[in-house]
Short mmCIF file of C-alpha atoms and ligand atoms in Angstrom, two decimals:
data_model
loop_
_atom_site.label_atom_id
_atom_site.label_comp_id
_atom_site.label_asym_id
_atom_site.label_seq_id
_atom_site.Cartn_x
_atom_site.Cartn_y
_atom_site.Cartn_z
CA MET A 1 0.00 0.00 0.00
CA THR A 2 1.77 3.14 -1.09
CA GLN A 3 -0.84 5.42 -2.60
CA THR A 4 -3.39 7.32 -0.47
CA THR A 5 -5.54 9.00 -3.06
CA SER A 6 -8.58 7.02 -1.93
CA PRO A 7 -10.93 8.69 0.55
CA ASP A 8 -11.42 5.26 2.12
CA PRO A 9 -10.47 5.76 5.80
CA ILE A 10 -9.19 2.22 6.13
CA ALA A 11 -6.86 2.60 3.18
CA ALA A 12 -5.75 5.95 4.56
CA ALA A 13 -5.05 4.54 8.03
CA ILE A 14 -3.06 1.65 6.62
CA ALA A 15 -1.08 3.78 4.23
CA VAL A 16 0.53 5.95 6.91
CA ALA A 17 1.33 3.02 9.13
CA GLU A 18 4.81 1.97 10.18
CA PRO A 19 5.86 -1.60 9.51
CA VAL A 20 6.20 -3.24 12.93
CA PHE A 21 5.10 -6.73 12.01
CA ALA A 22 5.88 -8.87 8.98
CA PHE A 23 2.25 -9.21 8.01
CA ASP A 24 0.73 -11.42 5.41
CA ASN A 25 -3.04 -11.53 5.26
CA SER A 26 -4.15 -14.75 3.66
CA TYR A 27 -7.60 -14.56 5.26
CA ALA A 28 -8.19 -11.10 3.82
CA ARG A 29 -7.38 -12.55 0.40
CA LEU A 30 -10.32 -14.92 0.60
CA SER A 31 -13.46 -13.71 -1.10
CA SER A 32 -15.14 -10.75 0.49
CA ARG A 33 -18.02 -12.74 2.02
CA PHE A 34 -15.61 -14.00 4.70
CA TYR A 35 -15.16 -10.66 6.45
CA LEU A 36 -15.87 -6.97 6.59
CA ARG A 37 -13.07 -4.46 6.47
CA GLN A 38 -13.17 -2.64 9.76
CA LEU A 39 -10.88 -0.31 11.68
CA PRO A 40 -10.60 -0.50 15.45
CA THR A 41 -12.21 2.44 17.25
CA ARG A 42 -9.79 4.88 18.84
CA VAL A 43 -9.64 4.89 22.63
CA ALA A 44 -9.06 7.88 24.90
CA SER A 45 -5.86 7.11 26.69
CA PRO A 46 -4.25 3.73 26.24
CA ARG A 47 -1.84 2.41 28.82
CA LEU A 48 0.20 -0.76 28.57
CA ILE A 49 -0.64 -3.18 31.37
CA LYS A 50 1.33 -6.16 30.24
CA LEU A 51 3.47 -7.12 27.31
CA ASN A 52 4.25 -10.82 26.99
CA ARG A 53 7.94 -10.50 26.21
CA PRO A 54 8.75 -14.22 25.88
CA LEU A 55 5.89 -14.61 23.40
CA ALA A 56 6.98 -11.50 21.49
CA CYS A 57 10.42 -13.05 21.26
CA ASP A 58 9.02 -16.40 20.04
CA LEU A 59 7.11 -14.52 17.37
CA GLY A 60 10.30 -12.83 16.21
CA LEU A 61 9.07 -9.42 17.38
CA ASP A 62 11.14 -6.69 18.99
CA ALA A 63 9.60 -6.53 22.48
CA ASP A 64 11.15 -3.14 23.31
CA ALA A 65 9.81 -1.62 20.15
CA LEU A 66 6.41 -3.15 20.79
CA ALA A 67 6.33 -1.77 24.36
CA GLY A 68 6.71 1.67 22.83
CA HIS A 69 3.73 1.08 20.53
CA VAL A 70 0.84 1.09 22.95
CA ASP A 71 -1.14 2.96 20.28
CA LEU A 72 -0.91 -0.12 18.05
CA LEU A 73 -1.87 -2.47 20.87
CA ALA A 74 -4.91 -0.30 21.65
CA GLY A 75 -6.04 -0.04 18.04
CA ASN A 76 -5.36 3.70 17.86
CA ARG A 77 -2.96 3.18 15.00
CA ILE A 78 -2.79 0.43 12.41
CA PRO A 79 0.55 -1.24 11.84
CA GLY A 80 1.90 -1.27 8.31
CA GLY A 81 0.95 -4.27 6.25
CA SER A 82 -2.16 -4.89 8.32
CA MET A 83 -5.52 -5.46 6.65
CA PRO A 84 -7.92 -5.00 9.56
CA ILE A 85 -11.08 -7.09 9.28
CA ALA A 86 -13.95 -8.45 11.35
CA THR A 87 -14.58 -12.05 10.36
CA ALA A 88 -17.99 -13.63 9.79
CA TYR A 89 -19.12 -16.71 11.64
CA ALA A 90 -22.24 -18.35 12.99
CA GLY A 91 -22.59 -20.77 15.86
CA HIS A 92 -24.58 -23.02 18.11
CA GLN A 93 -24.70 -21.33 21.50
CA PHE A 94 -25.88 -23.66 24.26
CA GLY A 95 -27.42 -25.79 21.54
CA GLY A 96 -29.38 -23.01 19.81
CA PHE A 97 -28.22 -21.85 16.39
CA SER A 98 -27.38 -18.24 15.58
CA PRO A 99 -26.82 -17.86 11.84
CA GLN A 100 -24.86 -14.67 12.31
CA LEU A 101 -22.40 -13.93 15.09
CA GLY A 102 -19.03 -12.78 13.78
CA ASP A 103 -16.35 -10.61 15.37
CA GLY A 104 -18.50 -8.19 17.33
CA ARG A 105 -15.67 -6.90 19.44
CA ALA A 106 -12.52 -8.09 17.76
CA ILE A 107 -10.49 -6.99 14.79
CA LEU A 108 -8.07 -9.28 13.00
CA LEU A 109 -5.09 -7.08 12.15
CA GLY A 110 -3.45 -9.73 10.02
CA GLU A 111 -1.19 -12.75 10.17
CA ILE A 112 2.38 -12.48 11.25
CA ILE A 113 4.94 -14.76 9.77
CA ALA A 114 6.96 -15.93 12.77
CA PRO A 115 9.89 -18.36 12.92
CA ASP A 116 7.41 -21.09 13.97
CA GLY A 117 4.75 -20.32 11.44
CA ARG A 118 1.83 -18.08 10.70
CA PHE A 119 -0.18 -16.52 13.53
CA ASP A 120 -3.23 -14.29 13.62
CA LEU A 121 -2.84 -11.03 15.50
CA GLN A 122 -6.19 -9.90 16.81
CA LEU A 123 -7.31 -7.01 18.97
CA LYS A 124 -10.15 -8.06 21.30
CA GLY A 125 -12.25 -5.27 22.77
CA SER A 126 -11.33 -2.83 20.03
CA GLY A 127 -14.74 -1.31 19.30
CA PRO A 128 -17.96 -2.15 17.52
CA THR A 129 -18.19 -3.81 14.13
CA PRO A 130 -21.19 -4.57 11.92
CA PHE A 131 -21.33 -7.91 13.81
CA SER A 132 -21.75 -6.28 17.22
CA ARG A 133 -25.53 -6.61 17.39
CA ARG A 134 -26.44 -4.93 20.68
CA GLY A 135 -22.91 -5.13 22.10
CA ASP A 136 -20.56 -2.19 22.55
CA GLY A 137 -17.57 -3.91 20.98
CA ARG A 138 -15.60 -3.40 24.14
CA ALA A 139 -14.00 -5.58 26.76
CA ALA A 140 -13.72 -4.90 30.46
CA LEU A 141 -10.37 -5.16 32.21
CA GLY A 142 -11.36 -8.16 34.36
CA PRO A 143 -12.13 -10.57 31.49
CA VAL A 144 -9.03 -9.36 29.63
CA LEU A 145 -6.83 -10.16 32.62
CA ARG A 146 -8.60 -13.51 33.06
CA GLU A 147 -7.95 -14.47 29.44
CA PHE A 148 -4.34 -13.31 29.76
CA ILE A 149 -3.72 -15.37 32.91
CA VAL A 150 -5.55 -18.53 31.88
CA SER A 151 -4.48 -18.72 28.24
CA GLU A 152 -0.84 -18.21 29.19
CA ALA A 153 -1.17 -20.80 31.95
CA MET A 154 -2.57 -23.27 29.42
CA ALA A 155 0.36 -22.59 27.09
CA ALA A 156 2.83 -23.22 29.91
CA LEU A 157 1.01 -26.48 30.68
CA GLY A 158 1.68 -27.48 27.08
CA ILE A 159 -1.97 -27.35 26.03
CA PRO A 160 -2.81 -25.96 22.58
CA THR A 161 -4.25 -22.50 23.05
CA THR A 162 -4.51 -19.00 21.72
CA ARG A 163 -2.00 -16.71 23.41
CA ALA A 164 -2.04 -13.30 25.01
CA LEU A 165 0.57 -10.94 23.62
CA ALA A 166 -0.48 -7.77 25.41
CA ALA A 167 -3.14 -6.13 27.54
CA VAL A 168 -3.80 -2.41 27.58
CA THR A 169 -6.34 -0.30 29.40
CA THR A 170 -8.22 2.19 27.29
CA GLY A 171 -8.78 5.03 29.75
CA GLU A 172 -12.47 4.61 28.99
CA THR A 173 -15.30 3.10 30.96
CA VAL A 174 -17.37 0.17 29.78
CA HIS A 175 -20.80 -0.39 31.19
CA ARG A 176 -21.76 -3.86 32.30
CA GLU A 177 -23.68 -4.38 35.50
CA THR A 178 -21.47 -1.61 36.83
CA ALA A 179 -19.04 0.83 35.22
CA LEU A 180 -15.72 -0.89 34.64
CA PRO A 181 -12.36 0.06 33.19
CA GLY A 182 -12.09 -0.86 29.50
CA ALA A 183 -9.23 -2.89 28.08
CA VAL A 184 -7.97 -4.44 24.86
CA LEU A 185 -6.27 -7.82 24.59
CA THR A 186 -3.86 -8.56 21.77
CA ARG A 187 -4.52 -12.19 21.00
CA VAL A 188 -2.34 -14.53 18.98
CA ALA A 189 -3.80 -17.67 17.45
CA SER A 190 -2.88 -20.23 14.83
CA SER A 191 -6.08 -18.88 13.33
CA HIS A 192 -9.45 -17.66 14.48
CA ILE A 193 -11.36 -20.00 12.18
CA ARG A 194 -14.10 -21.76 14.09
CA VAL A 195 -16.60 -24.55 13.52
CA GLY A 196 -19.02 -21.63 13.36
CA THR A 197 -17.14 -20.17 10.40
CA PHE A 198 -18.07 -23.23 8.35
CA GLN A 199 -21.62 -23.06 9.67
CA TYR A 200 -21.97 -19.45 8.54
CA PHE A 201 -21.60 -20.46 4.90
CA ALA A 202 -23.29 -23.84 5.12
CA VAL A 203 -26.51 -22.35 6.50
CA ARG A 204 -26.50 -19.91 3.57
CA LYS A 205 -26.14 -22.88 1.22
CA ASP A 206 -22.96 -21.25 -0.08
CA THR A 207 -21.12 -24.44 -0.93
CA GLU A 208 -18.45 -22.60 -2.88
CA ALA A 209 -17.58 -20.59 0.21
CA VAL A 210 -17.45 -23.76 2.32
CA ARG A 211 -15.08 -25.20 -0.26
CA GLU A 212 -12.96 -22.05 -0.32
CA LEU A 213 -12.76 -22.11 3.48
CA ALA A 214 -11.94 -25.82 3.57
CA ASP A 215 -9.16 -25.31 1.01
CA HIS A 216 -7.80 -22.43 3.06
CA VAL A 217 -7.87 -24.51 6.25
CA ILE A 218 -6.14 -27.43 4.53
CA ALA A 219 -3.39 -25.18 3.21
CA ARG A 220 -2.96 -23.41 6.49
CA HIS A 221 -3.46 -26.06 9.17
CA TYR A 222 -3.66 -29.51 7.64
CA PRO A 223 -1.42 -29.59 4.56
CA ASP A 224 -1.16 -33.39 4.67
CA ALA A 225 -4.87 -33.63 3.89
CA ALA A 226 -4.19 -32.17 0.45
CA GLN A 227 -2.39 -35.40 -0.50
CA ALA A 228 -5.26 -37.68 0.55
CA PRO A 229 -7.62 -39.26 -2.01
CA ASN A 230 -10.47 -37.21 -0.50
CA PRO A 231 -8.86 -34.09 1.02
CA TYR A 232 -12.08 -32.90 2.68
CA LEU A 233 -12.62 -36.20 4.41
CA ALA A 234 -8.97 -36.19 5.50
CA LEU A 235 -9.53 -32.67 6.79
CA LEU A 236 -12.48 -33.79 8.89
CA HIS A 237 -10.50 -36.73 10.26
CA ALA A 238 -7.61 -34.42 11.16
CA ILE A 239 -9.81 -31.85 12.90
CA VAL A 240 -11.52 -34.64 14.87
CA ALA A 241 -8.11 -35.97 15.93
CA ARG A 242 -6.92 -32.56 17.14
CA GLN A 243 -10.11 -31.92 19.10
CA ALA A 244 -9.87 -35.35 20.71
CA ALA A 245 -6.28 -34.66 21.76
CA LEU A 246 -7.20 -31.19 23.01
CA ILE A 247 -10.13 -32.24 25.16
CA ALA A 248 -8.08 -35.09 26.63
CA ARG A 249 -5.52 -32.50 27.75
CA TRP A 250 -8.25 -30.36 29.35
CA MET A 251 -9.56 -33.36 31.26
CA GLN A 252 -6.08 -34.15 32.56
CA VAL A 253 -5.68 -30.76 34.24
CA GLY A 254 -9.23 -30.17 35.45
CA PHE A 255 -9.96 -27.37 32.98
CA ILE A 256 -13.55 -26.40 32.29
CA HIS A 257 -14.00 -24.22 29.22
CA GLY A 258 -17.47 -23.15 30.24
CA VAL A 259 -18.78 -22.01 26.81
CA MET A 260 -18.06 -24.80 24.33
CA ASN A 261 -20.27 -23.27 21.68
CA THR A 262 -19.42 -24.10 18.07
CA ASP A 263 -18.27 -20.51 17.56
CA ASN A 264 -15.78 -21.08 20.37
CA THR A 265 -14.39 -24.27 18.84
CA SER A 266 -11.17 -23.64 16.94
CA ILE A 267 -10.61 -25.47 13.69
CA ALA A 268 -6.89 -25.51 14.47
CA GLY A 269 -7.55 -27.41 17.71
CA GLU A 270 -6.56 -24.63 20.11
CA THR A 271 -8.40 -23.65 23.26
CA ILE A 272 -10.08 -20.39 22.33
CA ASP A 273 -12.40 -17.73 23.76
CA TYR A 274 -11.72 -17.80 27.44
CA GLY A 275 -14.89 -16.57 29.10
CA PRO A 276 -16.21 -18.04 32.31
CA CYS A 277 -13.58 -20.78 32.18
CA ALA A 278 -12.15 -22.29 35.33
CA PHE A 279 -9.98 -25.00 36.80
CA MET A 280 -11.53 -27.36 39.29
CA ASP A 281 -10.26 -27.42 42.84
CA ALA A 282 -11.88 -30.43 44.53
CA TYR A 283 -12.51 -33.14 41.96
CA ASP A 284 -16.15 -33.48 40.97
CA PRO A 285 -16.95 -34.50 37.41
CA ALA A 286 -20.27 -32.64 37.55
CA THR A 287 -18.58 -29.32 38.25
CA VAL A 288 -20.11 -26.30 36.50
CA LEU A 289 -18.67 -22.90 37.35
CA SER A 290 -19.96 -20.70 34.54
CA SER A 291 -22.75 -18.44 35.73
CA ILE A 292 -24.46 -18.66 32.35
CA ASP A 293 -24.39 -22.48 32.08
CA LEU A 294 -27.69 -22.94 33.88
CA HIS A 295 -28.28 -26.56 32.89
CA GLY A 296 -24.71 -27.79 33.16
CA ARG A 297 -24.42 -28.43 29.42
CA TYR A 298 -20.70 -27.66 29.63
CA ALA A 299 -19.99 -29.41 32.94
CA PHE A 300 -16.49 -30.83 33.30
CA ALA A 301 -17.40 -34.41 32.48
CA ASN A 302 -19.60 -33.43 29.51
CA GLN A 303 -16.76 -31.84 27.58
CA PRO A 304 -15.81 -34.85 25.41
CA THR A 305 -19.46 -35.43 24.46
CA ILE A 306 -19.92 -31.76 23.63
CA ALA A 307 -16.76 -31.68 21.54
CA GLN A 308 -18.13 -34.57 19.51
CA TRP A 309 -21.48 -32.77 19.17
CA ASN A 310 -19.65 -29.69 17.90
CA LEU A 311 -17.67 -31.79 15.45
CA THR A 312 -20.91 -33.29 14.21
CA ARG A 313 -22.11 -29.78 13.41
CA LEU A 314 -18.85 -29.26 11.49
CA ALA A 315 -19.25 -32.53 9.60
CA GLU A 316 -22.74 -31.45 8.50
CA THR A 317 -21.26 -28.37 6.85
CA LEU A 318 -18.83 -30.51 4.84
CA LEU A 319 -21.32 -33.05 3.44
CA GLU A 320 -21.60 -31.39 0.05
CA LEU A 321 -17.83 -31.55 -0.34
CA LEU A 322 -17.38 -35.12 0.81
CA ALA A 323 -19.25 -36.94 -1.95
CA ASP A 324 -21.84 -36.27 -4.64
CA ASP A 325 -24.06 -38.94 -3.21
CA LYS A 326 -25.63 -37.74 0.02
CA SER A 327 -25.77 -41.09 1.78
CA ALA A 328 -22.15 -41.79 0.86
CA ALA A 329 -21.20 -38.38 2.26
CA ILE A 330 -23.07 -39.06 5.48
CA ALA A 331 -21.40 -42.44 5.85
CA GLN A 332 -17.97 -40.87 5.42
CA ALA A 333 -18.71 -38.09 7.89
CA GLN A 334 -20.06 -40.62 10.36
CA SER A 335 -16.95 -42.75 10.11
CA ALA A 336 -14.78 -39.73 10.93
CA LEU A 337 -16.99 -38.76 13.87
CA ASP A 338 -17.07 -42.34 15.14
CA GLY A 339 -13.32 -42.11 15.56
CA PHE A 340 -13.69 -39.41 18.19
CA PRO A 341 -14.58 -41.43 21.31
CA GLN A 342 -11.81 -43.90 20.71
CA GLN A 343 -9.17 -41.26 19.96
CA PHE A 344 -10.25 -39.23 22.93
CA MET A 345 -10.17 -42.23 25.27
CA LYS A 346 -6.75 -43.33 24.04
CA ALA A 347 -5.23 -39.88 24.60
CA TYR A 348 -7.07 -39.48 27.88
CA VAL A 349 -6.10 -42.85 29.35
CA GLU A 350 -2.48 -42.52 28.22
CA GLY A 351 -2.27 -39.11 29.84
CA MET A 352 -3.97 -40.24 33.06
CA CYS A 353 -1.63 -43.22 33.23
CA ARG A 354 1.37 -40.93 32.89
CA LYS A 355 -0.08 -38.83 35.68
CA ILE A 356 0.03 -41.84 38.01
CA GLY A 357 3.50 -42.82 36.85
CA LEU A 358 2.75 -45.42 34.19
CA ALA A 359 4.74 -44.95 31.02
CA SER A 360 2.74 -47.59 29.16
CA VAL A 361 -0.89 -48.62 29.28
CA ILE A 362 -1.91 -52.22 29.89
CA ALA A 363 -5.28 -53.86 30.50
CA GLY A 364 -6.81 -52.66 33.74
CA ASP A 365 -4.96 -49.33 33.85
CA ASP A 366 -7.98 -47.28 32.84
CA ALA A 367 -9.93 -48.87 35.69
CA LEU A 368 -7.09 -48.07 38.09
CA CYS A 369 -7.21 -44.39 37.02
CA GLN A 370 -10.99 -44.30 37.24
CA ASP A 371 -10.94 -45.89 40.68
CA LEU A 372 -8.65 -43.11 41.89
CA LEU A 373 -10.93 -40.44 40.40
CA ASP A 374 -14.00 -42.02 42.00
CA ARG A 375 -12.31 -42.00 45.38
CA MET A 376 -11.19 -38.40 44.85
CA ALA A 377 -14.77 -37.41 44.04
CA ASP A 378 -16.15 -39.21 47.08
CA ASN A 379 -13.55 -37.57 49.28
CA ARG A 380 -13.53 -34.06 47.78
CA ALA A 381 -9.81 -34.44 47.09
CA ASP A 382 -8.19 -31.52 45.31
CA PHE A 383 -7.51 -32.54 41.71
CA THR A 384 -4.19 -30.77 41.20
CA LEU A 385 -2.74 -31.40 44.65
CA THR A 386 -3.62 -35.09 44.59
CA PHE A 387 -1.70 -35.79 41.41
CA ARG A 388 1.19 -33.61 42.52
CA ALA A 389 1.33 -35.48 45.83
CA LEU A 390 1.38 -38.79 43.93
CA CYS A 391 4.77 -37.77 42.50
CA ASP A 392 6.20 -38.11 46.01
CA ALA A 393 4.06 -41.08 46.95
CA ALA A 394 5.41 -42.93 43.90
CA GLN A 395 8.71 -43.19 45.76
CA GLY A 396 7.17 -45.40 48.42
CA PRO A 397 4.54 -45.55 51.18
CA VAL A 398 6.63 -43.49 53.60
CA HIS A 399 5.91 -40.54 51.27
CA ASP A 400 2.14 -40.97 51.39
CA GLN A 401 1.23 -38.44 54.08
CA VAL A 402 0.48 -35.49 51.82
CA ALA A 403 -1.58 -37.50 49.34
CA ARG A 404 -3.68 -39.35 51.89
CA ALA A 405 -4.38 -36.20 53.88
CA LEU A 406 -6.16 -34.78 50.82
CA PHE A 407 -8.89 -37.41 51.21
CA ARG A 408 -11.61 -36.93 53.78
CA ASP A 409 -11.16 -40.57 54.58
CA PRO A 410 -7.44 -41.21 54.08
CA THR A 411 -7.96 -44.97 53.99
CA ALA A 412 -9.72 -44.44 50.64
CA PHE A 413 -6.31 -43.47 49.34
CA ASP A 414 -4.50 -46.26 51.17
CA THR A 415 -6.56 -49.05 49.63
CA TRP A 416 -6.16 -47.58 46.15
CA ALA A 417 -2.41 -47.18 46.70
CA ILE A 418 -2.02 -50.91 47.28
CA ALA A 419 -3.28 -51.69 43.77
CA TRP A 420 -1.32 -48.74 42.37
CA ARG A 421 1.98 -49.97 43.85
CA GLN A 422 1.41 -53.47 42.50
CA ARG A 423 1.05 -51.94 39.08
CA LEU A 424 4.01 -49.56 39.50
CA ALA A 425 6.19 -52.55 40.33
CA GLN A 426 5.83 -53.67 36.70
CA GLU A 427 7.23 -50.38 35.39
CA ALA A 428 10.86 -49.73 34.50
CA GLY A 429 12.92 -46.89 35.97
CA THR A 430 14.06 -45.78 39.40
CA PRO A 431 11.69 -44.08 41.87
CA GLU A 432 13.57 -40.81 41.31
CA GLN A 433 13.11 -41.04 37.56
CA ARG A 434 9.45 -41.81 38.04
CA LYS A 435 8.97 -38.85 40.35
CA ALA A 436 10.70 -36.51 37.89
CA ALA A 437 8.57 -37.78 35.00
CA MET A 438 5.39 -37.40 37.03
CA GLN A 439 6.31 -33.86 38.04
CA ARG A 440 6.60 -32.96 34.38
CA ILE A 441 2.94 -33.80 33.78
CA ASN A 442 1.34 -33.03 37.16
CA PRO A 443 1.52 -29.27 37.70
CA ALA A 444 2.04 -27.74 41.11
CA PHE A 445 0.38 -24.53 39.95
CA ILE A 446 -2.81 -23.94 38.01
CA PRO A 447 -4.77 -20.70 37.72
CA ARG A 448 -7.04 -21.34 40.64
CA ASN A 449 -10.27 -19.39 40.52
CA HIS A 450 -9.80 -17.61 43.77
CA SER A 451 -6.27 -16.51 42.85
CA VAL A 452 -7.42 -15.30 39.43
CA GLU A 453 -10.31 -13.47 41.06
CA ALA A 454 -8.05 -11.88 43.65
CA ALA A 455 -5.65 -10.70 40.93
CA ILE A 456 -8.55 -9.21 38.97
CA VAL A 457 -10.06 -7.48 41.99
CA ALA A 458 -6.71 -5.97 42.97
CA ALA A 459 -6.21 -4.61 39.44
CA VAL A 460 -9.73 -3.41 38.77
CA GLU A 461 -10.59 -2.01 42.18
CA ARG A 462 -7.22 -0.84 43.43
CA GLY A 463 -5.10 -0.44 40.32
CA ASP A 464 -2.70 -2.93 41.91
CA TYR A 465 -1.21 -5.19 39.23
CA GLN A 466 1.26 -6.94 41.50
CA PRO A 467 -0.93 -10.02 42.16
CA PHE A 468 -1.61 -10.31 38.39
CA GLU A 469 2.11 -10.04 37.62
CA GLN A 470 3.01 -12.61 40.24
CA LEU A 471 0.35 -15.04 39.06
CA VAL A 472 1.44 -14.79 35.44
CA GLU A 473 5.05 -15.29 36.46
CA VAL A 474 4.40 -18.30 38.69
CA LEU A 475 2.08 -19.94 36.15
CA SER A 476 4.74 -19.66 33.46
CA ARG A 477 6.58 -22.49 35.29
CA PRO A 478 3.70 -24.65 36.51
CA PHE A 479 5.72 -27.83 36.94
CA ASP A 480 8.42 -26.28 39.17
CA ASP A 481 8.11 -26.26 42.90
CA GLN A 482 8.28 -22.57 43.72
CA PRO A 483 8.49 -22.37 47.53
CA ASP A 484 8.18 -18.57 47.52
CA ALA A 485 4.83 -18.88 45.79
CA ALA A 486 3.55 -21.81 47.86
CA PRO A 487 0.23 -20.11 48.77
CA LEU A 488 -0.68 -19.96 45.08
CA ALA A 489 -0.55 -23.75 44.92
CA LEU A 490 -3.22 -24.12 47.58
CA PRO A 491 -6.95 -24.57 47.13
CA PRO A 492 -9.18 -21.81 48.46
CA ARG A 493 -10.11 -21.55 52.08
CA PRO A 494 -13.90 -21.91 52.49
CA GLU A 495 -14.40 -18.15 52.46
CA GLU A 496 -12.29 -17.80 49.30
CA ILE A 497 -14.18 -20.35 47.17
CA VAL A 498 -15.42 -18.92 43.86
CA ARG A 499 -18.62 -20.74 43.01
CA ALA A 500 -19.46 -18.98 39.76
CA THR A 501 -17.39 -17.42 37.02
CA PHE A 502 -18.71 -14.74 34.70
CA CYS A 503 -17.83 -14.09 31.09
CA GLY A 504 -18.41 -10.38 31.54
CA THR A 505 -19.09 -9.65 27.87
P1 AMP B 1 -18.12 -14.74 23.12
O1 AMP B 1 -19.07 -14.84 24.26
O2 AMP B 1 -16.95 -13.85 23.41
O3 AMP B 1 -17.70 -16.05 22.57
O4 AMP B 1 -18.92 -13.98 21.98
C1 AMP B 1 -20.08 -14.48 21.36
C2 AMP B 1 -20.52 -13.49 20.30
O5 AMP B 1 -20.93 -12.26 20.92
C3 AMP B 1 -19.46 -13.10 19.29
O6 AMP B 1 -20.09 -12.88 18.08
C4 AMP B 1 -18.90 -11.83 19.87
O7 AMP B 1 -18.30 -11.04 18.89
C5 AMP B 1 -20.15 -11.20 20.42
N1 AMP B 1 -19.84 -10.29 21.55
C6 AMP B 1 -19.47 -10.63 22.79
N2 AMP B 1 -19.27 -9.54 23.55
C7 AMP B 1 -19.52 -8.47 22.77
C8 AMP B 1 -19.49 -7.05 22.96
N3 AMP B 1 -19.16 -6.51 24.14
N4 AMP B 1 -19.80 -6.27 21.92
C9 AMP B 1 -20.14 -6.80 20.74
N5 AMP B 1 -20.19 -8.11 20.48
C10 AMP B 1 -19.89 -8.95 21.48
MG1 MG B 2 -16.64 -16.51 21.10
#
């Protein structure tokens, strides 16, 4: 973009921009029905709250330069090479279909070409778009900090996720139930393409757009599918596999997404759209923390079933591409979807076995894991602490005190541990090696609700970002014992328990 003769404000804004990112905008090259060109809305007085320097570095960005560009991170200026757009998508929300959602409070600035690949750079909370419906296009500081903390914690746990590059406050007030400070999150994602993006075109019977999107997704995320005899079927299989792996990882750390709508289901298999998400403290598979999940649709234990439901909605959008004959297409889609439970269970059981110190899975191991979980549920044992304590207990019964004390009836642990030790005896490796391996999969630190809440309250009500900073820092090394941060490893005291989380949109 060199010429600014056009009166188009978007072209004008882009043309004067400095090149800060190596942008390439493959999504903006798709046909125009995929998005609307849209500038962020200027904010009064942006202030940088947090720049994620390690992530900036991984993306090949100059963190110091970026820290000096709060105007870019607030949407007040458009970086050179950007093609700002709001993308179109639909979605099933709590089971009900909305044919038009779209980026109502986010602008995709473009894709940066980083050493590790192509990543979307998106401003979330950057003002209204034609997709805003009745919303103001803005984000409040609390939800921005929550997404920052939890998405970065997920990344440090090794779980596929969108990332948080920066958070800025806007100097403006947003009105929710009360007046709150406004903020903008700079989000990084492999892409922001959702199951709902496919649904948007399928419901409009725009098969050519579904095909264009599928081709784009294959090129961008699943290049191997292009070599398959039926690339669209291979694509579906690959997306199913990534979702199965993702949900298994959630279930192994006690993560509850809270709003697993199809518009919040990433085609790239990343955890996306952190709203009223939460980690469980005491293990209870029926846990629901989201204040808007009135019927427990997205309860912890329902997540695999819901993921498969969401994938079924995706498969429906691809039928026209799979085969000319409808029943053949349905049979192919069904075969891909049928793979989900098995792939999920395999990943889940392998991961749970590693959590209890088993490098391989043999017959009976899944029952051993389930027996532990049942006893944890009956005894209100803390999910994270129990598995962390097992790392020590794996060295022998004299190290059992911490683990057994987490159970209301400690003998419930003792009887399980007898069977566990019989099984461990068949494994190779020294106790020290086993402990080290277990500590690499069983975190000491997770973003506990009450700690996240406390960090948000301190920032929003007192302008004190120290608890937020400390939490982000500690959660960047979740598998390390960090004695100085020991209180952050603990479950809430009764008066600290957070029983409901809010998405705050
Ligand atoms: P979410 O709950 O963030 O997954 O968003 C669901 C849909 O509501 C998406 O289409 C969002 O763009 C839209 N949305 C959420 N919050 C706002 C807001 N404050 N202003 C405009 N649109 C919003
Ligand atoms: Mg969403």
